[in-house]
Amino acid sequence: MEKKVNLSDHDPNTIPNGADFKIGIVTAEWNPQITDAMAQGALDTLLHYGVKEENIPVMHVPGSFELTHGAQLLLQTTHCDAVICIGCVIQGETRHFDFICEAVANGITNLSLQEKCPVIFSVLTTNDMQQALDRAGGKHGNKGIEGAITALKMCGLHKQFRSNK
Ligand code: RBF
């Protein structure tokens, strides 16, 4: 079986064209060195696969905890086909890390099911800044690019299954 690699090294032939899709990006302002690089990777990837710039609404929220609410607001006001949530939570000395990570993971899952719309979890949850840098354009790719690829694939699935109905 083919070795599972990260999606930053994806096969372009397997990615649906995005010309008909509207895909939002919500980015947390905490750890901006990381989240800005991930958001740029996501934006460049969506444009590369044909999503029109005017069909990529962007929003910033204060921290990762607010990503779910930001995504909900974007979905209610812009009727996106998918939303990519970008954040970076770095382990600190208190239990805040656990609460934020669990809240945003559950929040995004619930929102996605409730809205019947792909909401993509591009949130790094790392032990330190170096692990985050490695995943925001470093040796482990850019998880913002991977979020965009995932969004395009999920939009493609929706289109395929809706047209089969
Ligand atoms: N937000 C992040 O996106 N990443 C973090 O690493 C992060 N660490 C936090 C640590 C503490 C102690 C606190 C109080 C907040 C942190 N936040 C972080 C902000 C959080 O996501 C949210 O914006 C605030 O808790 C306000 O709801």
PDB file of C-alpha atoms and ligand atoms in Angstrom:
ATOM      1  CA  MET A   1       0.000   0.000   0.000  1.00  0.00           C
ATOM      2  CA  GLU A   2       1.180   3.517  -0.746  1.00  0.00           C
ATOM      3  CA  LYS A   3       2.809   5.206   2.227  1.00  0.00           C
ATOM      4  CA  LYS A   4       0.587   7.915   3.699  1.00  0.00           C
ATOM      5  CA  VAL A   5       2.363  11.230   3.212  1.00  0.00           C
ATOM      6  CA  ASN A   6       1.203  14.632   4.305  1.00  0.00           C
ATOM      7  CA  LEU A   7      -1.128  16.442   1.913  1.00  0.00           C
ATOM      8  CA  SER A   8       1.385  19.232   1.256  1.00  0.00           C
ATOM      9  CA  ASP A   9       2.826  16.699  -1.250  1.00  0.00           C
ATOM     10  CA  HIS A  10      -0.568  15.981  -2.871  1.00  0.00           C
ATOM     11  CA  ASP A  11      -1.155  14.730  -6.425  1.00  0.00           C
ATOM     12  CA  PRO A  12      -2.668  17.730  -8.311  1.00  0.00           C
ATOM     13  CA  ASN A  13      -4.678  15.378 -10.565  1.00  0.00           C
ATOM     14  CA  THR A  14      -6.823  14.276  -7.633  1.00  0.00           C
ATOM     15  CA  ILE A  15      -7.906  17.788  -6.610  1.00  0.00           C
ATOM     16  CA  PRO A  16     -11.267  19.105  -7.912  1.00  0.00           C
ATOM     17  CA  ASN A  17     -11.253  22.430  -9.757  1.00  0.00           C
ATOM     18  CA  GLY A  18     -12.481  25.163  -7.442  1.00  0.00           C
ATOM     19  CA  ALA A  19     -14.006  27.581  -9.982  1.00  0.00           C
ATOM     20  CA  ASP A  20     -17.577  26.930  -8.715  1.00  0.00           C
ATOM     21  CA  PHE A  21     -16.761  26.880  -4.993  1.00  0.00           C
ATOM     22  CA  LYS A  22     -16.897  29.524  -2.300  1.00  0.00           C
ATOM     23  CA  ILE A  23     -14.474  28.690   0.500  1.00  0.00           C
ATOM     24  CA  GLY A  24     -13.900  30.901   3.555  1.00  0.00           C
ATOM     25  CA  ILE A  25     -10.796  31.150   5.717  1.00  0.00           C
ATOM     26  CA  VAL A  26     -11.002  32.013   9.433  1.00  0.00           C
ATOM     27  CA  THR A  27      -7.649  32.675  11.102  1.00  0.00           C
ATOM     28  CA  ALA A  28      -6.798  33.052  14.788  1.00  0.00           C
ATOM     29  CA  GLU A  29      -4.558  35.988  15.728  1.00  0.00           C
ATOM     30  CA  TRP A  30      -2.619  34.136  18.434  1.00  0.00           C
ATOM     31  CA  ASN A  31       0.845  33.004  17.242  1.00  0.00           C
ATOM     32  CA  PRO A  32       0.556  35.096  14.050  1.00  0.00           C
ATOM     33  CA  GLN A  33       3.964  34.020  12.728  1.00  0.00           C
ATOM     34  CA  ILE A  34       2.416  30.557  12.368  1.00  0.00           C
ATOM     35  CA  THR A  35      -1.206  31.297  11.528  1.00  0.00           C
ATOM     36  CA  ASP A  36      -0.395  33.965   8.907  1.00  0.00           C
ATOM     37  CA  ALA A  37       1.911  31.514   7.087  1.00  0.00           C
ATOM     38  CA  MET A  38      -0.780  28.834   7.185  1.00  0.00           C
ATOM     39  CA  ALA A  39      -3.480  31.254   5.973  1.00  0.00           C
ATOM     40  CA  GLN A  40      -1.255  32.388   3.096  1.00  0.00           C
ATOM     41  CA  GLY A  41      -0.613  28.743   2.158  1.00  0.00           C
ATOM     42  CA  ALA A  42      -4.365  28.069   2.198  1.00  0.00           C
ATOM     43  CA  LEU A  43      -5.170  31.159   0.122  1.00  0.00           C
ATOM     44  CA  ASP A  44      -2.460  30.452  -2.487  1.00  0.00           C
ATOM     45  CA  THR A  45      -3.654  26.848  -2.813  1.00  0.00           C
ATOM     46  CA  LEU A  46      -7.325  27.794  -3.290  1.00  0.00           C
ATOM     47  CA  LEU A  47      -6.354  30.352  -5.967  1.00  0.00           C
ATOM     48  CA  HIS A  48      -4.058  27.808  -7.635  1.00  0.00           C
ATOM     49  CA  TYR A  49      -6.966  25.344  -7.967  1.00  0.00           C
ATOM     50  CA  GLY A  50      -9.265  27.935  -9.514  1.00  0.00           C
ATOM     51  CA  VAL A  51     -11.254  29.380  -6.624  1.00  0.00           C
ATOM     52  CA  LYS A  52     -11.973  33.011  -7.488  1.00  0.00           C
ATOM     53  CA  GLU A  53     -10.538  35.601  -5.116  1.00  0.00           C
ATOM     54  CA  GLU A  54     -13.980  37.138  -4.577  1.00  0.00           C
ATOM     55  CA  ASN A  55     -15.196  33.692  -3.484  1.00  0.00           C
ATOM     56  CA  ILE A  56     -12.680  33.450  -0.641  1.00  0.00           C
ATOM     57  CA  PRO A  57     -14.041  35.527   2.263  1.00  0.00           C
ATOM     58  CA  VAL A  58     -11.495  35.914   5.045  1.00  0.00           C
ATOM     59  CA  MET A  59     -12.023  36.653   8.719  1.00  0.00           C
ATOM     60  CA  HIS A  60      -9.744  37.012  11.736  1.00  0.00           C
ATOM     61  CA  VAL A  61     -10.736  36.036  15.271  1.00  0.00           C
ATOM     62  CA  PRO A  62      -8.772  36.731  18.481  1.00  0.00           C
ATOM     63  CA  GLY A  63      -7.790  33.146  19.388  1.00  0.00           C
ATOM     64  CA  SER A  64      -8.377  29.522  18.414  1.00  0.00           C
ATOM     65  CA  PHE A  65     -11.194  29.276  20.954  1.00  0.00           C
ATOM     66  CA  GLU A  66     -13.148  31.774  18.808  1.00  0.00           C
ATOM     67  CA  LEU A  67     -12.657  29.880  15.516  1.00  0.00           C
ATOM     68  CA  THR A  68     -15.950  27.988  15.781  1.00  0.00           C
ATOM     69  CA  HIS A  69     -17.977  31.127  16.310  1.00  0.00           C
ATOM     70  CA  GLY A  70     -16.147  32.927  13.495  1.00  0.00           C
ATOM     71  CA  ALA A  71     -16.827  30.028  11.125  1.00  0.00           C
ATOM     72  CA  GLN A  72     -20.503  30.022  12.103  1.00  0.00           C
ATOM     73  CA  LEU A  73     -20.757  33.757  11.411  1.00  0.00           C
ATOM     74  CA  LEU A  74     -19.087  33.318   8.034  1.00  0.00           C
ATOM     75  CA  LEU A  75     -21.403  30.446   7.093  1.00  0.00           C
ATOM     76  CA  GLN A  76     -24.519  32.367   8.111  1.00  0.00           C
ATOM     77  CA  THR A  77     -23.554  35.529   6.241  1.00  0.00           C
ATOM     78  CA  THR A  78     -21.696  34.357   3.130  1.00  0.00           C
ATOM     79  CA  HIS A  79     -23.153  30.878   2.311  1.00  0.00           C
ATOM     80  CA  CYS A  80     -19.741  29.272   1.818  1.00  0.00           C
ATOM     81  CA  ASP A  81     -19.405  25.697   0.509  1.00  0.00           C
ATOM     82  CA  ALA A  82     -16.667  25.116   3.102  1.00  0.00           C
ATOM     83  CA  VAL A  83     -14.735  27.010   5.766  1.00  0.00           C
ATOM     84  CA  ILE A  84     -11.107  26.454   6.753  1.00  0.00           C
ATOM     85  CA  CYS A  85     -10.305  27.221  10.406  1.00  0.00           C
ATOM     86  CA  ILE A  86      -6.665  28.082  11.039  1.00  0.00           C
ATOM     87  CA  GLY A  87      -5.103  28.292  14.483  1.00  0.00           C
ATOM     88  CA  CYS A  88      -2.079  27.361  16.542  1.00  0.00           C
ATOM     89  CA  VAL A  89      -2.300  26.317  20.184  1.00  0.00           C
ATOM     90  CA  ILE A  90       1.043  25.851  21.928  1.00  0.00           C
ATOM     91  CA  GLN A  91       1.319  23.946  25.200  1.00  0.00           C
ATOM     92  CA  GLY A  92       1.869  26.288  28.157  1.00  0.00           C
ATOM     93  CA  GLU A  93       2.247  25.790  31.889  1.00  0.00           C
ATOM     94  CA  THR A  94      -1.468  25.635  32.651  1.00  0.00           C
ATOM     95  CA  ARG A  95      -4.327  23.429  31.427  1.00  0.00           C
ATOM     96  CA  HIS A  96      -5.579  26.097  29.046  1.00  0.00           C
ATOM     97  CA  PHE A  97      -4.100  24.125  26.146  1.00  0.00           C
ATOM     98  CA  ASP A  98      -6.356  21.117  26.827  1.00  0.00           C
ATOM     99  CA  PHE A  99      -9.504  23.184  27.174  1.00  0.00           C
ATOM    100  CA  ILE A 100      -8.899  25.226  24.005  1.00  0.00           C
ATOM    101  CA  CYS A 101      -7.947  22.192  21.879  1.00  0.00           C
ATOM    102  CA  GLU A 102     -10.930  20.134  23.016  1.00  0.00           C
ATOM    103  CA  ALA A 103     -13.358  23.031  22.635  1.00  0.00           C
ATOM    104  CA  VAL A 104     -12.280  23.923  19.114  1.00  0.00           C
ATOM    105  CA  ALA A 105     -12.126  20.295  17.913  1.00  0.00           C
ATOM    106  CA  ASN A 106     -15.616  19.549  19.263  1.00  0.00           C
ATOM    107  CA  GLY A 107     -16.948  22.940  18.175  1.00  0.00           C
ATOM    108  CA  ILE A 108     -15.815  22.466  14.592  1.00  0.00           C
ATOM    109  CA  THR A 109     -17.171  18.916  14.436  1.00  0.00           C
ATOM    110  CA  ASN A 110     -20.560  20.026  15.761  1.00  0.00           C
ATOM    111  CA  LEU A 111     -20.746  23.064  13.493  1.00  0.00           C
ATOM    112  CA  SER A 112     -19.893  20.999  10.437  1.00  0.00           C
ATOM    113  CA  LEU A 113     -22.661  18.479  11.163  1.00  0.00           C
ATOM    114  CA  GLN A 114     -25.212  21.109  12.174  1.00  0.00           C
ATOM    115  CA  GLU A 115     -24.594  23.262   9.080  1.00  0.00           C
ATOM    116  CA  LYS A 116     -24.138  20.189   6.817  1.00  0.00           C
ATOM    117  CA  CYS A 117     -21.025  21.871   5.470  1.00  0.00           C
ATOM    118  CA  PRO A 118     -17.336  20.936   5.613  1.00  0.00           C
ATOM    119  CA  VAL A 119     -15.546  22.936   8.328  1.00  0.00           C
ATOM    120  CA  ILE A 120     -11.866  22.125   8.178  1.00  0.00           C
ATOM    121  CA  PHE A 121      -9.723  21.710  11.313  1.00  0.00           C
ATOM    122  CA  SER A 122      -6.387  23.321  10.438  1.00  0.00           C
ATOM    123  CA  VAL A 123      -5.390  23.900  14.023  1.00  0.00           C
ATOM    124  CA  LEU A 124      -1.876  23.024  15.181  1.00  0.00           C
ATOM    125  CA  THR A 125      -1.706  21.700  18.740  1.00  0.00           C
ATOM    126  CA  THR A 126       2.004  21.522  19.517  1.00  0.00           C
ATOM    127  CA  ASN A 127       4.353  21.184  22.475  1.00  0.00           C
ATOM    128  CA  ASP A 128       6.499  24.143  21.396  1.00  0.00           C
ATOM    129  CA  MET A 129       7.077  26.822  18.742  1.00  0.00           C
ATOM    130  CA  GLN A 130       9.574  24.703  16.774  1.00  0.00           C
ATOM    131  CA  GLN A 131       6.976  21.974  16.162  1.00  0.00           C
ATOM    132  CA  ALA A 132       4.610  24.686  14.929  1.00  0.00           C
ATOM    133  CA  LEU A 133       7.237  26.225  12.604  1.00  0.00           C
ATOM    134  CA  ASP A 134       7.924  22.744  11.185  1.00  0.00           C
ATOM    135  CA  ARG A 135       4.236  22.544  10.154  1.00  0.00           C
ATOM    136  CA  ALA A 136       3.790  26.113   8.861  1.00  0.00           C
ATOM    137  CA  GLY A 137       6.145  25.957   5.894  1.00  0.00           C
ATOM    138  CA  GLY A 138       8.941  23.886   7.492  1.00  0.00           C
ATOM    139  CA  LYS A 139      10.061  20.272   7.317  1.00  0.00           C
ATOM    140  CA  HIS A 140       6.545  18.860   7.818  1.00  0.00           C
ATOM    141  CA  GLY A 141       4.967  21.026   5.099  1.00  0.00           C
ATOM    142  CA  ASN A 142       2.314  23.680   5.590  1.00  0.00           C
ATOM    143  CA  LYS A 143      -0.889  22.526   7.243  1.00  0.00           C
ATOM    144  CA  GLY A 144      -2.694  25.547   5.752  1.00  0.00           C
ATOM    145  CA  ILE A 145      -2.064  24.082   2.280  1.00  0.00           C
ATOM    146  CA  GLU A 146      -3.397  20.765   3.537  1.00  0.00           C
ATOM    147  CA  GLY A 147      -6.511  22.468   4.922  1.00  0.00           C
ATOM    148  CA  ALA A 148      -7.199  24.003   1.503  1.00  0.00           C
ATOM    149  CA  ILE A 149      -6.708  20.640  -0.235  1.00  0.00           C
ATOM    150  CA  THR A 150      -9.084  19.011   2.243  1.00  0.00           C
ATOM    151  CA  ALA A 151     -11.690  21.740   1.698  1.00  0.00           C
ATOM    152  CA  LEU A 152     -11.514  21.317  -2.106  1.00  0.00           C
ATOM    153  CA  LYS A 153     -11.831  17.538  -1.800  1.00  0.00           C
ATOM    154  CA  MET A 154     -14.846  17.841   0.521  1.00  0.00           C
ATOM    155  CA  CYS A 155     -16.514  20.374  -1.806  1.00  0.00           C
ATOM    156  CA  GLY A 156     -15.912  17.909  -4.651  1.00  0.00           C
ATOM    157  CA  LEU A 157     -17.567  15.121  -2.631  1.00  0.00           C
ATOM    158  CA  HIS A 158     -20.594  17.306  -1.910  1.00  0.00           C
ATOM    159  CA  LYS A 159     -20.950  18.167  -5.594  1.00  0.00           C
ATOM    160  CA  GLN A 160     -20.600  14.521  -6.649  1.00  0.00           C
ATOM    161  CA  PHE A 161     -23.080  13.133  -4.116  1.00  0.00           C
ATOM    162  CA  ARG A 162     -25.607  15.935  -4.575  1.00  0.00           C
ATOM    163  CA  SER A 163     -25.620  15.397  -8.354  1.00  0.00           C
ATOM    164  CA  ASN A 164     -26.152  11.631  -7.768  1.00  0.00           C
ATOM    165  CA  LYS A 165     -29.384  12.242  -5.819  1.00  0.00           C
TER     166      LYS A 165
HETATM  167  N1  RBF B   1      -5.171  31.007  21.563  1.00  0.00           N
HETATM  168  C1  RBF B   1      -4.506  30.383  20.575  1.00  0.00           C
HETATM  169  O1  RBF B   1      -4.952  30.416  19.430  1.00  0.00           O
HETATM  170  N2  RBF B   1      -3.322  29.725  20.842  1.00  0.00           N
HETATM  171  C2  RBF B   1      -2.791  29.636  22.090  1.00  0.00           C
HETATM  172  O2  RBF B   1      -1.715  29.039  22.269  1.00  0.00           O
HETATM  173  C3  RBF B   1      -3.500  30.253  23.148  1.00  0.00           C
HETATM  174  N3  RBF B   1      -3.038  30.171  24.417  1.00  0.00           N
HETATM  175  C4  RBF B   1      -3.733  30.760  25.421  1.00  0.00           C
HETATM  176  C5  RBF B   1      -3.283  30.650  26.747  1.00  0.00           C
HETATM  177  C6  RBF B   1      -3.976  31.260  27.779  1.00  0.00           C
HETATM  178  C7  RBF B   1      -3.476  31.125  29.175  1.00  0.00           C
HETATM  179  C8  RBF B   1      -5.159  32.009  27.494  1.00  0.00           C
HETATM  180  C9  RBF B   1      -5.942  32.698  28.585  1.00  0.00           C
HETATM  181  C10 RBF B   1      -5.617  32.108  26.192  1.00  0.00           C
HETATM  182  C11 RBF B   1      -4.916  31.500  25.154  1.00  0.00           C
HETATM  183  N4  RBF B   1      -5.374  31.602  23.825  1.00  0.00           N
HETATM  184  C12 RBF B   1      -4.691  30.970  22.836  1.00  0.00           C
HETATM  185  C13 RBF B   1      -6.558  32.455  23.491  1.00  0.00           C
HETATM  186  C14 RBF B   1      -7.873  31.667  23.413  1.00  0.00           C
HETATM  187  O3  RBF B   1      -7.957  30.945  22.184  1.00  0.00           O
HETATM  188  C15 RBF B   1      -9.069  32.651  23.468  1.00  0.00           C
HETATM  189  O4  RBF B   1      -8.898  33.665  22.514  1.00  0.00           O
HETATM  190  C16 RBF B   1      -9.222  33.291  24.857  1.00  0.00           C
HETATM  191  O5  RBF B   1      -9.267  32.312  25.873  1.00  0.00           O
HETATM  192  C17 RBF B   1     -10.513  34.176  24.926  1.00  0.00           C
HETATM  193  O6  RBF B   1     -11.674  33.355  24.720  1.00  0.00           O
END
